[in-house]
Coordinates of C-alpha atoms in Angstrom, one line a residue:
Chain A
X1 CA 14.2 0.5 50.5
X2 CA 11.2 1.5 48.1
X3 CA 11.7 1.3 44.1
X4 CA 11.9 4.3 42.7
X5 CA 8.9 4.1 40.2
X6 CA 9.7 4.7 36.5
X7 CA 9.3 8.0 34.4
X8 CA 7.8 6.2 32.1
X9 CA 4.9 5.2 33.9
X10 CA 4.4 8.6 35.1
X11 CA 4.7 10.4 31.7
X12 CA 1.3 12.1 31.2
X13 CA -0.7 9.7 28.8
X14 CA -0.9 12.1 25.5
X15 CA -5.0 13.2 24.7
X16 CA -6.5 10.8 22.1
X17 CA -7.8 12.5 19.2
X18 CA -11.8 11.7 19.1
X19 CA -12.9 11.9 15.3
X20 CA -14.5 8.8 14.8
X21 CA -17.9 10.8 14.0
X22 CA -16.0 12.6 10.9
X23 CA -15.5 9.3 9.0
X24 CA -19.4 7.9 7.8
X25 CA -17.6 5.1 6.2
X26 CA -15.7 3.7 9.3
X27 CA -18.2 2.2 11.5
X28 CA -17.4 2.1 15.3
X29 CA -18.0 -1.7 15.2
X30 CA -15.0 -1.8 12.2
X31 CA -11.0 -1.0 13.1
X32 CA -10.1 -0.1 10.3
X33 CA -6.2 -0.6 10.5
X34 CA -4.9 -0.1 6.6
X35 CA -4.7 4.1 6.6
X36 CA -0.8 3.0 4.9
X37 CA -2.4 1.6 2.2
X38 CA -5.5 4.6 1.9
X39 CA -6.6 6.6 4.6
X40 CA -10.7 6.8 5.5
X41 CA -12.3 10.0 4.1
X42 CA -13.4 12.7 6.8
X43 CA -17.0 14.3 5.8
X44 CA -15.1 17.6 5.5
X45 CA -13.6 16.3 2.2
X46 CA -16.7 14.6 1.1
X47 CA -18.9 17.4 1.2
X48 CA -15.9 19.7 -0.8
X49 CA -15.7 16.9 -3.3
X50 CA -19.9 16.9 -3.6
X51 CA -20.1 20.6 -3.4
X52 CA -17.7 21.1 -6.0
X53 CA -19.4 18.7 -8.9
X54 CA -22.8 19.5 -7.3
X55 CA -22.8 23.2 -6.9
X56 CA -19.1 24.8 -8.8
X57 CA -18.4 22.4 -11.4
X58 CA -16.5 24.3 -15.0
X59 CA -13.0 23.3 -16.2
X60 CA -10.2 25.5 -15.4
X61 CA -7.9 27.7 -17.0
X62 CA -9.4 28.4 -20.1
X63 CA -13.7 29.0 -19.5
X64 CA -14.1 32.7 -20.4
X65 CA -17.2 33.0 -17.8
X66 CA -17.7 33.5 -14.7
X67 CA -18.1 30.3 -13.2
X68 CA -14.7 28.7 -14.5
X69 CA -12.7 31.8 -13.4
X70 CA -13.9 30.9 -9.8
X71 CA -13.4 27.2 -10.5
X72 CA -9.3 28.2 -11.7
X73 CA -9.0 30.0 -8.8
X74 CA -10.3 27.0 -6.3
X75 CA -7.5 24.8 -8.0
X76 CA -5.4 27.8 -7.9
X77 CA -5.6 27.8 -4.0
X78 CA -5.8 24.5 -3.8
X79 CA -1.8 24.3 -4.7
X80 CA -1.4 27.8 -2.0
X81 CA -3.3 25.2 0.4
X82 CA -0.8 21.9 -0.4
X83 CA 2.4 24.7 -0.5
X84 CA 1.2 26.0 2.6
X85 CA 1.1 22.6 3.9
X86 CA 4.7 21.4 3.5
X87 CA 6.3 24.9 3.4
X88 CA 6.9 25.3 -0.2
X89 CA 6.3 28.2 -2.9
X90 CA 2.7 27.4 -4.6
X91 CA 4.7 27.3 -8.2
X92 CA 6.6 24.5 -6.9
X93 CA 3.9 22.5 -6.2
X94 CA 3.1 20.1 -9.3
X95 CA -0.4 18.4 -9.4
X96 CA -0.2 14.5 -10.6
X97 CA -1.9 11.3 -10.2
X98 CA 0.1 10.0 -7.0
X99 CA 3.2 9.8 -5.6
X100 CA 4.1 6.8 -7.8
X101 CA 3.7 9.2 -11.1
X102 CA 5.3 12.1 -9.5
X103 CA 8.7 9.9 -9.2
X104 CA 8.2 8.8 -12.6
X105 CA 8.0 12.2 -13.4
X106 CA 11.3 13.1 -12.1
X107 CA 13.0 9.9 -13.2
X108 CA 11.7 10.8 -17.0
X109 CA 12.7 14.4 -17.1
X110 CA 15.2 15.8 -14.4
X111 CA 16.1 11.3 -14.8
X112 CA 16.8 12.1 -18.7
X113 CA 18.7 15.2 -18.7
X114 CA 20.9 14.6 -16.0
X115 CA 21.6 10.8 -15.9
X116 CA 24.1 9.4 -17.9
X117 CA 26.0 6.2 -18.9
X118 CA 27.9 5.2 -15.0
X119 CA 26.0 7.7 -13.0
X120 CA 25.1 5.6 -10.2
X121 CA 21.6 6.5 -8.3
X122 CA 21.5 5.7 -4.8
X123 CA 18.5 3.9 -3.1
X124 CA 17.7 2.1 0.4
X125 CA 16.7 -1.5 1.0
X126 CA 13.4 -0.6 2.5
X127 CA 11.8 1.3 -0.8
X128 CA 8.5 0.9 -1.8
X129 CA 8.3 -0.1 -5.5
X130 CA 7.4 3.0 -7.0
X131 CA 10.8 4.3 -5.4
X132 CA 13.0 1.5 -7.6
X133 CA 10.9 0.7 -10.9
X134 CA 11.0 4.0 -12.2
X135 CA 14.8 4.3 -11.2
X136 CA 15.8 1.0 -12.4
X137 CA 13.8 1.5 -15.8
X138 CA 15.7 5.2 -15.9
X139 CA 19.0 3.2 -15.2
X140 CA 18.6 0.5 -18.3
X141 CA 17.8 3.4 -20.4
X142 CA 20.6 5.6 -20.0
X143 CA 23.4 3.0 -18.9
X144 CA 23.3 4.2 -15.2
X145 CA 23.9 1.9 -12.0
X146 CA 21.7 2.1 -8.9
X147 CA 23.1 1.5 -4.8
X148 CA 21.4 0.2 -2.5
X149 CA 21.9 1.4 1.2
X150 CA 21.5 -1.2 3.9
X151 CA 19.1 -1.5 7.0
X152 CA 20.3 -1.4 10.5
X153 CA 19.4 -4.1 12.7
X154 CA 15.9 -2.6 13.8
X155 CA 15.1 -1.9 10.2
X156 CA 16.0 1.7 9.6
X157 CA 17.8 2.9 6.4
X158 CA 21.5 3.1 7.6
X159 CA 22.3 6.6 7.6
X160 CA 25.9 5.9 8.0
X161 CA 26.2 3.6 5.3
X162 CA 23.9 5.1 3.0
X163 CA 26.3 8.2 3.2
X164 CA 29.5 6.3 2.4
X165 CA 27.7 4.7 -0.2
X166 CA 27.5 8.6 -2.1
X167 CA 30.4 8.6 -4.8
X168 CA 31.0 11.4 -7.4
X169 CA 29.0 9.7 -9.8
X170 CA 26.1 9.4 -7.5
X171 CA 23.7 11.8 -9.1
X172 CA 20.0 11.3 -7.0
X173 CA 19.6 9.6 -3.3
X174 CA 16.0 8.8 -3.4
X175 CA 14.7 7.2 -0.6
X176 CA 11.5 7.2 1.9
X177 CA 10.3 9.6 4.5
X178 CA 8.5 6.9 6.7
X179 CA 8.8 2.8 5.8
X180 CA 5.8 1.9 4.1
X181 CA 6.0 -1.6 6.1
X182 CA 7.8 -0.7 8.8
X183 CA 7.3 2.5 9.8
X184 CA 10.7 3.8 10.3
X185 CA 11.1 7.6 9.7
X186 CA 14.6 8.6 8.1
X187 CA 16.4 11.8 8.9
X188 CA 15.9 13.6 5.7
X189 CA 18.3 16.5 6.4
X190 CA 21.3 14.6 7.5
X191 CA 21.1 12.6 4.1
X192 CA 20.0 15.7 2.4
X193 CA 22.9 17.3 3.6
X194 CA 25.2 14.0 2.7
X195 CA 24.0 14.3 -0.7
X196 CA 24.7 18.1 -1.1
X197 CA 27.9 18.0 -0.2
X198 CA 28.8 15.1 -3.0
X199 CA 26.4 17.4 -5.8
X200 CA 23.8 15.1 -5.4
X201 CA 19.8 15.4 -5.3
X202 CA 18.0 14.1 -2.8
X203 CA 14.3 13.0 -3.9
X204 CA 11.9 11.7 -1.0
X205 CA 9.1 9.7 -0.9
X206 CA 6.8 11.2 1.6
X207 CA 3.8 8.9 1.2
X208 CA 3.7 7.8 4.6
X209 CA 4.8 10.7 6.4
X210 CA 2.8 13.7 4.7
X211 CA -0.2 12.1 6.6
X212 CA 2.0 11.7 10.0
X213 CA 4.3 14.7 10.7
X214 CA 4.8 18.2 10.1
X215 CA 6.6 18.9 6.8
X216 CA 8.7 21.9 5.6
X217 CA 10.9 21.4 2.6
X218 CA 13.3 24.5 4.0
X219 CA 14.0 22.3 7.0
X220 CA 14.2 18.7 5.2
X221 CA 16.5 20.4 2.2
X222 CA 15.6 18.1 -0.2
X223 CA 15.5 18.9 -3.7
X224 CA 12.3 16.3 -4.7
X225 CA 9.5 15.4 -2.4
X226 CA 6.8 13.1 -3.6
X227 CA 3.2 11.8 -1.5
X228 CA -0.2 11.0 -2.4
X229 CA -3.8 12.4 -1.6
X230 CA -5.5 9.3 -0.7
X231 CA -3.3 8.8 2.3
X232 CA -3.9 12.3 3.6
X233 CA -7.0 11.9 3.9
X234 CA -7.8 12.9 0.8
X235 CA -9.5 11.4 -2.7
X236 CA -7.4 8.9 -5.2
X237 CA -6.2 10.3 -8.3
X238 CA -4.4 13.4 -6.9
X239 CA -0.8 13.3 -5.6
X240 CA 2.1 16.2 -5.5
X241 CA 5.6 16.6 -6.7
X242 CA 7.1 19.5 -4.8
X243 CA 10.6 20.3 -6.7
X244 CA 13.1 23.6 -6.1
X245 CA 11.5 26.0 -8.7
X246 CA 15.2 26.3 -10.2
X247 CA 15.2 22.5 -10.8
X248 CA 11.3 22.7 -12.5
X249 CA 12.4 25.6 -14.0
X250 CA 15.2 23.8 -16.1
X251 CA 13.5 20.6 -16.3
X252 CA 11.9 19.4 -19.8
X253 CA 8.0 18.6 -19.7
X254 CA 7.1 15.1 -20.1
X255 CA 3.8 14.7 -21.0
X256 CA 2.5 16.8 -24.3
X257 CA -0.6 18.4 -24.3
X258 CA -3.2 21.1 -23.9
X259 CA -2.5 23.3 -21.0
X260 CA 1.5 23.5 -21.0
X261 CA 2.4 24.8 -23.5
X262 CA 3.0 28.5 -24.2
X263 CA 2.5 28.6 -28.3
X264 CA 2.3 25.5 -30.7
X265 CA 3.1 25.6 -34.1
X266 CA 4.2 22.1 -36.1
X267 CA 7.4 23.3 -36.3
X268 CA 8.4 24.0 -32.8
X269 CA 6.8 24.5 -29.6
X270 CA 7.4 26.4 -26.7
X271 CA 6.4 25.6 -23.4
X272 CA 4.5 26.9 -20.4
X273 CA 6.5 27.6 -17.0
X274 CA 6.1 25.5 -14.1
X275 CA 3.9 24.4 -12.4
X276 CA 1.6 24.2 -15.7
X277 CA 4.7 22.8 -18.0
X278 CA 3.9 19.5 -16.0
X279 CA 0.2 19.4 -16.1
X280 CA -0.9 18.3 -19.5
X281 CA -4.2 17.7 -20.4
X282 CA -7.1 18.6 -17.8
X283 CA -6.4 18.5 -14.7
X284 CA -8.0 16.3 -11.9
X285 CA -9.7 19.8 -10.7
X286 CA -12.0 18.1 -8.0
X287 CA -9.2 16.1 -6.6
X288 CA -6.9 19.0 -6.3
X289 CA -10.1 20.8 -4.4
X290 CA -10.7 17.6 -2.6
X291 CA -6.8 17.2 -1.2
X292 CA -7.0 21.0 -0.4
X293 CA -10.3 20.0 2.1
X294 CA -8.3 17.2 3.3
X295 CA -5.3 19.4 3.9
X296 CA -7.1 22.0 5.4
X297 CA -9.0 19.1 8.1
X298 CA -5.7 18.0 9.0
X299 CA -4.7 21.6 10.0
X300 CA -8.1 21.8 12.0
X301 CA -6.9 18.9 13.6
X302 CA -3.5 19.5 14.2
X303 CA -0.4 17.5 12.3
X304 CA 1.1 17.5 15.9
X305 CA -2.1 16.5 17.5
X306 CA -2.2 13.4 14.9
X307 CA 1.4 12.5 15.2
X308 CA 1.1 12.2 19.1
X309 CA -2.4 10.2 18.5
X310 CA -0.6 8.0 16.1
X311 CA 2.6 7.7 18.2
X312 CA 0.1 6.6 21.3
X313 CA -2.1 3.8 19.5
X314 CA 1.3 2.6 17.8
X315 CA 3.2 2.0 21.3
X316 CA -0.2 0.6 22.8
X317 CA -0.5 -1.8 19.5
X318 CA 3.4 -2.7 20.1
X319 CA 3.2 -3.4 23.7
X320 CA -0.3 -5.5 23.0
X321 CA 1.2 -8.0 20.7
X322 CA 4.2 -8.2 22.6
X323 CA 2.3 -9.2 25.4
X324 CA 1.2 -12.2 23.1
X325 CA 4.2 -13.2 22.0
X326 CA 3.5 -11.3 18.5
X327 CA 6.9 -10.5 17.2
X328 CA 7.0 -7.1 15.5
X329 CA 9.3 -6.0 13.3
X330 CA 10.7 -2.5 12.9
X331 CA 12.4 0.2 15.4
X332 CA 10.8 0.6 18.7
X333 CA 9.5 3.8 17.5
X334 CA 7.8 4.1 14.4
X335 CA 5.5 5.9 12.2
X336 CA 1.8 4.8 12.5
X337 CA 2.1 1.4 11.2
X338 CA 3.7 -1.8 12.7
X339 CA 4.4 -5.1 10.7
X340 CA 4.4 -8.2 12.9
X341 CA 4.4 -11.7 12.7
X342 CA 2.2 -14.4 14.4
X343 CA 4.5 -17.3 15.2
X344 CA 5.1 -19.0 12.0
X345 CA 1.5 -18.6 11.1
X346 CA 1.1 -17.1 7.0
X347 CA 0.1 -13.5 7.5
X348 CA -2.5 -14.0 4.7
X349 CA -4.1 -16.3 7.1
X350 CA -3.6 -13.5 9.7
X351 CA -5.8 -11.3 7.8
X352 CA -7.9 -13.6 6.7
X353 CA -9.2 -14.2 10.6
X354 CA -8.8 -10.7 11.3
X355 CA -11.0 -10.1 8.8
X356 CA -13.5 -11.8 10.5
X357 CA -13.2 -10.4 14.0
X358 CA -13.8 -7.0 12.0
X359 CA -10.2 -5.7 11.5
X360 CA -9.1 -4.7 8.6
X361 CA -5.1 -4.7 8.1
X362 CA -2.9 -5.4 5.3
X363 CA -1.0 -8.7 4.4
X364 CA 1.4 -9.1 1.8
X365 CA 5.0 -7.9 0.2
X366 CA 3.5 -4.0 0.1
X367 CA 5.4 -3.6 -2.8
X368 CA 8.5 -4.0 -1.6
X369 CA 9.8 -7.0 -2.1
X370 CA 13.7 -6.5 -1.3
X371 CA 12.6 -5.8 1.6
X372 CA 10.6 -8.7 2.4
X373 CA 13.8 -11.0 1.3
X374 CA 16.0 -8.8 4.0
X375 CA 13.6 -9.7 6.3
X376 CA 13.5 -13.5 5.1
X377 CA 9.6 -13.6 4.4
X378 CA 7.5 -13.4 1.7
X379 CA 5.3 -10.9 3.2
X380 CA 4.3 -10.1 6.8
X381 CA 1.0 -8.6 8.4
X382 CA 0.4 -4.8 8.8
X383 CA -1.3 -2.5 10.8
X384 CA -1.2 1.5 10.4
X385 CA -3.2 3.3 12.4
X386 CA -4.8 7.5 11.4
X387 CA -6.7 10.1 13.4
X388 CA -9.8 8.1 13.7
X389 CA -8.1 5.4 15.5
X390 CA -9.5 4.6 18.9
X391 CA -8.0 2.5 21.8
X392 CA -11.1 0.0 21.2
X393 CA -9.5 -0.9 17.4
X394 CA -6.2 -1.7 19.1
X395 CA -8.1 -3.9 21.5
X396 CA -9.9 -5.5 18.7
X397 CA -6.7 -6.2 16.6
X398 CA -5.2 -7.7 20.4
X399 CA -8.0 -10.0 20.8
X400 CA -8.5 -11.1 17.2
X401 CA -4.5 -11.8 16.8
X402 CA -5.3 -14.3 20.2
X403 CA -8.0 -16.2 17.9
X404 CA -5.6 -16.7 15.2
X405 CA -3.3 -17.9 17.9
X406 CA -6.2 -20.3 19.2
X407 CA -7.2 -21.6 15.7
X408 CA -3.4 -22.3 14.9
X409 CA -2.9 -23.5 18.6
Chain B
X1 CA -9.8 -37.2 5.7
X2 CA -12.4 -37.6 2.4
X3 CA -14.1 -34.8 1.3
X4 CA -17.2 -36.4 3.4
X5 CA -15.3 -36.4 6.4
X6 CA -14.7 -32.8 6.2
X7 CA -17.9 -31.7 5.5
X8 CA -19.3 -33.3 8.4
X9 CA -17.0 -31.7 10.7
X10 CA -17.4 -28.3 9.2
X11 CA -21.0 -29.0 9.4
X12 CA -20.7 -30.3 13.2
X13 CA -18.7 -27.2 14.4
X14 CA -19.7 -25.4 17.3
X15 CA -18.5 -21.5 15.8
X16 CA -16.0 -20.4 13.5
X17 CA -13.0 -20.9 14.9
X18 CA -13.4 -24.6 14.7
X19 CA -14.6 -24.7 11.0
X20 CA -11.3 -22.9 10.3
X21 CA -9.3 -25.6 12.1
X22 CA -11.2 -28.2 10.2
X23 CA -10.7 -26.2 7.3
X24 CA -6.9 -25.9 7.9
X25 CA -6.9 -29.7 8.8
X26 CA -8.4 -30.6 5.3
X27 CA -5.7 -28.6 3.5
X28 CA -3.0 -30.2 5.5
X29 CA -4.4 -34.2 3.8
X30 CA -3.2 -32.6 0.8
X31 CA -0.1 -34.7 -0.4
X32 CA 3.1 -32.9 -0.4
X33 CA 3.3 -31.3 -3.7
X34 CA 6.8 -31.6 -5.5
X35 CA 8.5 -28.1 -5.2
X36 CA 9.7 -28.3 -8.6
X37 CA 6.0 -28.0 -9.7
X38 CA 5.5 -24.6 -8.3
X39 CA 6.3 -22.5 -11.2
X40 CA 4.2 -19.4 -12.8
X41 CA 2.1 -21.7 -14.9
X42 CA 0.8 -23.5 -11.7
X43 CA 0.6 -20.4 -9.9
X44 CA -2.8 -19.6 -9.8
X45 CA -3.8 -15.6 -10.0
X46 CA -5.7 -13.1 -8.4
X47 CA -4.8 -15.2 -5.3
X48 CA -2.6 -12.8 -2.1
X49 CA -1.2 -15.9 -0.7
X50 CA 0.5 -18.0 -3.3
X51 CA -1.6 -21.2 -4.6
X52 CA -0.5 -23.4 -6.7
X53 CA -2.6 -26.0 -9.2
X54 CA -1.0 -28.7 -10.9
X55 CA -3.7 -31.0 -13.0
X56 CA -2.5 -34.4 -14.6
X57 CA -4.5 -36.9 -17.0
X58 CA -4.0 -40.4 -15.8
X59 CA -6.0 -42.8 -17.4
X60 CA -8.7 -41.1 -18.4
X61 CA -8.9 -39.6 -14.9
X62 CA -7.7 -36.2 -13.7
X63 CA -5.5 -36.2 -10.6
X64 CA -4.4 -32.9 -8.7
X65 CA -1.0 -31.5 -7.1
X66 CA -2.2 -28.6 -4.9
X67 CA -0.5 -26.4 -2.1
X68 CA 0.0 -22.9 -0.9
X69 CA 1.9 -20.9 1.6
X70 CA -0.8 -20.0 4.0
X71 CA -2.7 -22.7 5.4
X72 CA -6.5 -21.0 5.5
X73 CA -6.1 -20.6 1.5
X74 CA -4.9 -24.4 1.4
X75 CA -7.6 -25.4 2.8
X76 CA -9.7 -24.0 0.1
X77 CA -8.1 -25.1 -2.5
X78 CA -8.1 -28.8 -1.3
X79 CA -12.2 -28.7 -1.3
X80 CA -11.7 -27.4 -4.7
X81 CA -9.2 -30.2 -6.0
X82 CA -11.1 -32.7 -3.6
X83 CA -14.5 -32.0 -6.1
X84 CA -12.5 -33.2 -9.1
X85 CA -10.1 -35.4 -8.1
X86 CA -9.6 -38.9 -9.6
X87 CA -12.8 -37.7 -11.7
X88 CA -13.0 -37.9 -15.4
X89 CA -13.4 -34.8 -17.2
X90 CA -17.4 -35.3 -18.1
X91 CA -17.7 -35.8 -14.4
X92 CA -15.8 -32.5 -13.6
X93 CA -17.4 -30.2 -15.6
X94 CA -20.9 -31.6 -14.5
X95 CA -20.2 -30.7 -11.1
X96 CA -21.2 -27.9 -8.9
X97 CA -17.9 -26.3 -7.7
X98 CA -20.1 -23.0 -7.0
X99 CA -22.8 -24.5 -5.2
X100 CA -20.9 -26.7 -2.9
X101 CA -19.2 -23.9 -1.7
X102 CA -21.8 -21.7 -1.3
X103 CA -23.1 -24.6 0.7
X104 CA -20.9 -24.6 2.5
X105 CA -21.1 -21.0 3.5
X106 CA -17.3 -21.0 2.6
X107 CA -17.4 -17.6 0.7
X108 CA -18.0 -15.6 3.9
X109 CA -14.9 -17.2 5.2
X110 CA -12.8 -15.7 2.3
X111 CA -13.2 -12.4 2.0
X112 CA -9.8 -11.6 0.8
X113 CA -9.9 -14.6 -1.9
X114 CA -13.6 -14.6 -3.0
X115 CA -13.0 -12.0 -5.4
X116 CA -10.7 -13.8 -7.8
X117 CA -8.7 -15.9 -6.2
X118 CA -11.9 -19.0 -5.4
X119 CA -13.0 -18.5 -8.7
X120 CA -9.6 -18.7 -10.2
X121 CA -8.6 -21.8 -8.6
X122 CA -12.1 -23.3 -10.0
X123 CA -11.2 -22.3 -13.0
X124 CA -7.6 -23.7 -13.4
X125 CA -9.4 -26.7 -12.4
X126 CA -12.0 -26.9 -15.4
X127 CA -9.6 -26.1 -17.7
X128 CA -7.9 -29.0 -17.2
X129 CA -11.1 -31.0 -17.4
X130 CA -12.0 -29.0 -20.9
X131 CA -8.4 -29.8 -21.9
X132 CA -8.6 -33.8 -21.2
X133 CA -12.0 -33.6 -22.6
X134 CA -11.0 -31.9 -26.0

């Protein structure tokens, strides 16, 4: 009798993305393995960010000449670019520091005017820190109570519990797209959906998976989704809040300044409508133009074309240290970025000897903390892998996890 | 293991990997330091692995309790302890902490800690040296 070979092993090997060229700062001798923490800048982005101080430079919004009107309109299409992007209106789309400032954003004004003392605000075991602090500072303010949802066994948010966990009082859900540390990907519309039903919001932290997967708010129904520029490829400093215009629209401004407001007089001021009402003060104008470049490389590219690059290194990563006896944590399938553990070895010394064989991943808590004491250590070793990842970077992180395993013997 | 013998072996390793195990080796001659001495005074900053530096005067002489979790990070921190211990305080703020490890070519090892975390742990150690001197 012959054995019937496995589909698997006949499942047509997906085409690697070949963009290592595009990144001058990630040398092919160098696997760069931290894109969770900040992705690698493709030349695209650098030479917008150049051209725009070098050659376009003016503020925005208010210069009455020429050049500043062109400059308001490159910011201008910058947000049609990021609502493009995630299949949003372009007046939905604030403009702010980073995803950790957009959820303080939220938590200060929607947070203020429509928490109150025993509204409960639901959460998931797996958050990142910028995804509690400014919840549990909200909650000590106004005398609310936050949930936490638990994990399943292979480290995904329990869907199942998180939605028994929504009471009436449960105002917000606010959890992650994509693990930060594990990698885990959440289905946004079933919660969203859970949270509906009870008169909740649903707020998302898309840090992780704006870089990874397709987005479209119509489809994910949340009312919040929050991510960062720097890990999409873009520069540091610009991030986005995209919110339902009918929630902006009723929402206070929380920052006072130049640029959002409609007239000031010492007496009483009104305000300008969003997206402006939340943009105080100057914008970051090159980073907005900057993230737009970025956004526009990754459509070049493909999101689906990434996401199946991503999805290949990640299973060849898994199955490499698995081969070693690395255990890694996290679902079989996940997002780009795999935390493991090298016998009982710290994962700082990990690193540390990684370092050295010229690969660069992340060891630590990554700011999430309850997660680490769900998991039972204080912090484990990471590796997240982006577009310019090559098959040679996951044989570099295999054969530099075997010399930590020979210096530890 | 004396501070001698270490520095022989790093200096007899063949390549890196060995000066790393003699590296972990010399952190693991520290003497078990008492749990309930590990507190956020004694933790020393800037380091990503927790470290831990716990200076007493005893006779005129300062003695070090030293540990942390990972065992690359311990090592360092033993060299540094290992300059000053049993030293008095004129003796420890004569010496060289900088040189010897540049010497020793230990900074290239350390990436992840050179940038505050070495010099922080030197630190915490000359402080305690200023304070028994004061």
């Amino acid at each position: 009798m012959t054995a019937l070979p496995l589909a698997a092993a006949h499942a047509p090997t997906p085409r690697l993305l070949d963009l290592r060229g595009e990144f001058p700062a990630v040398p092919s001798d160098w696997a760069y393995l931290d894109a969770a923490a900040t992705a690698q800048k493709p030349r695209a982005v650098i030479e917008a960010i150049t051209r725009a101080y070098a050659e376009d430079y003016a503020t925005v919004h208010r210069g009455v000449y020429a050049r500043s009107a062109r400059m308001t309109e490159a910011y201008e299409a910058a947000r049609e670019t990021v609502a493009r992007f995630i299949g949003a209106r372009p007046d939905e789309i604030i403009f702010v520091r980073g995803a950790t400032e957009a959820i303080n954003l939220v938590a200060q004004s929607w947070g203020a005017a429509n928490v109150g003392p025993g509204d409960r605000i639901l959460l998931s075991l797996l958050e990142h820190h910028s995804n509690i602090v400014p919840w549990r500072m909200l909650a000590d303010r106004v005398g609310a109570e936050i949930d936490v949802a638990p994990l399943t066994e292979d480290g995904r948010i329990d869907e199942a519990a998180l939605v028994a966990r929504i009471g009436p009082r449960t105002k917000l859900v606010a959890i992650a797209h994509v693990s930060n540390v594990l990698g885990s990907v959440a289905d946004v519309p079933r919660i969203a959906a859970a949270a509906h039903a009870a008169g909740a919001k649903l707020l998302v932290d898309g840090c992780q998976a704006a870089p990874r997967m397709a987005l479209d708010m119509a489809a994910l129904g949340c009312d919040f989704y929050a991510f960062s520029g720097h890990k999409l490829y873009g520069p540091t400093g610009i991030g986005v809040l995209w919110a339902r215009g009918h929630l902006l629209a009723a929402m206070p401004p929380w920052q006072g300044g130049g640029a959002m407001i409609e007239e000031v007089r010492f007496e009483r001021v009104t305000y300008a409508s969003p997206p402006l009402r939340f943009e105080a003060g100057t914008p970051h104008i090159v980073g907005a133009i900057g993230l737009a470049a970025a956004i526009r490389w990754v459509e070049e590219v493909g999101i689906a074309a990434i996401e199946a690059h991503e999805a290949a290194l990640t299973a060849m990563a898994r199955a490499e240290l698995e081969a070693l006896g690395v255990r890694v944590l996290g679902p079989a399938r996940s997002a780009g970025i795999l935390s493991f553990a090298v016998g009982e070895v710290h994962p700082h010394d990990v690193a540390t000897i990684l370092d050295e064989s010229g690969v660069a991943i992340r060891a630590g808590h990554h700011c999430a903390q309850p997660l680490m004491r769900h998991l039972g250590v204080p912090a484990t070793a990471r590796a997240s892998v982006s577009a310019h990842t090559t098959p040679a970077d996951i044989g570099r992180l295999a054969e530099g996890v075997k010399r930590v395993q020979r210096i530890f013997g | 293991m004396t501070f001698e013998d270490f520095e022989a072996e790093w200096d007899a390793a063949l390549d890196t990997e060995d000066r790393y195990r003699a590296l972990i080796a010399f952190g693991e001659t520290l003497p078990p330091m008492d749990p309930a001495l590990k507190t956020p005074a004694t933790k020393v900053p800037g380091c990503s692995a927790n470290v831990w530096v716990y200076p007493l005067a005893e006779g005129g002489r300062l003695v070090f309790q030293a540990d942390s979790d990972a065992a690359i990070t311990k090592g360092i921190v033993a060299v540094v302890v290992a300059l000053a211990q049993g030293k008095r305080a004129e003796e420890v703020l004569a010496t060289d902490f900088e040189g010897v490890i540049g010497r020793l070519g230990l900074r290239q090892h350390l990436s992840s800690n050179r940038t505050q975390g070495l010099p922080n742990m030197i630190a915490r150690v000359r402080e305690a040296a200023t304070r028994l001197a004061a």
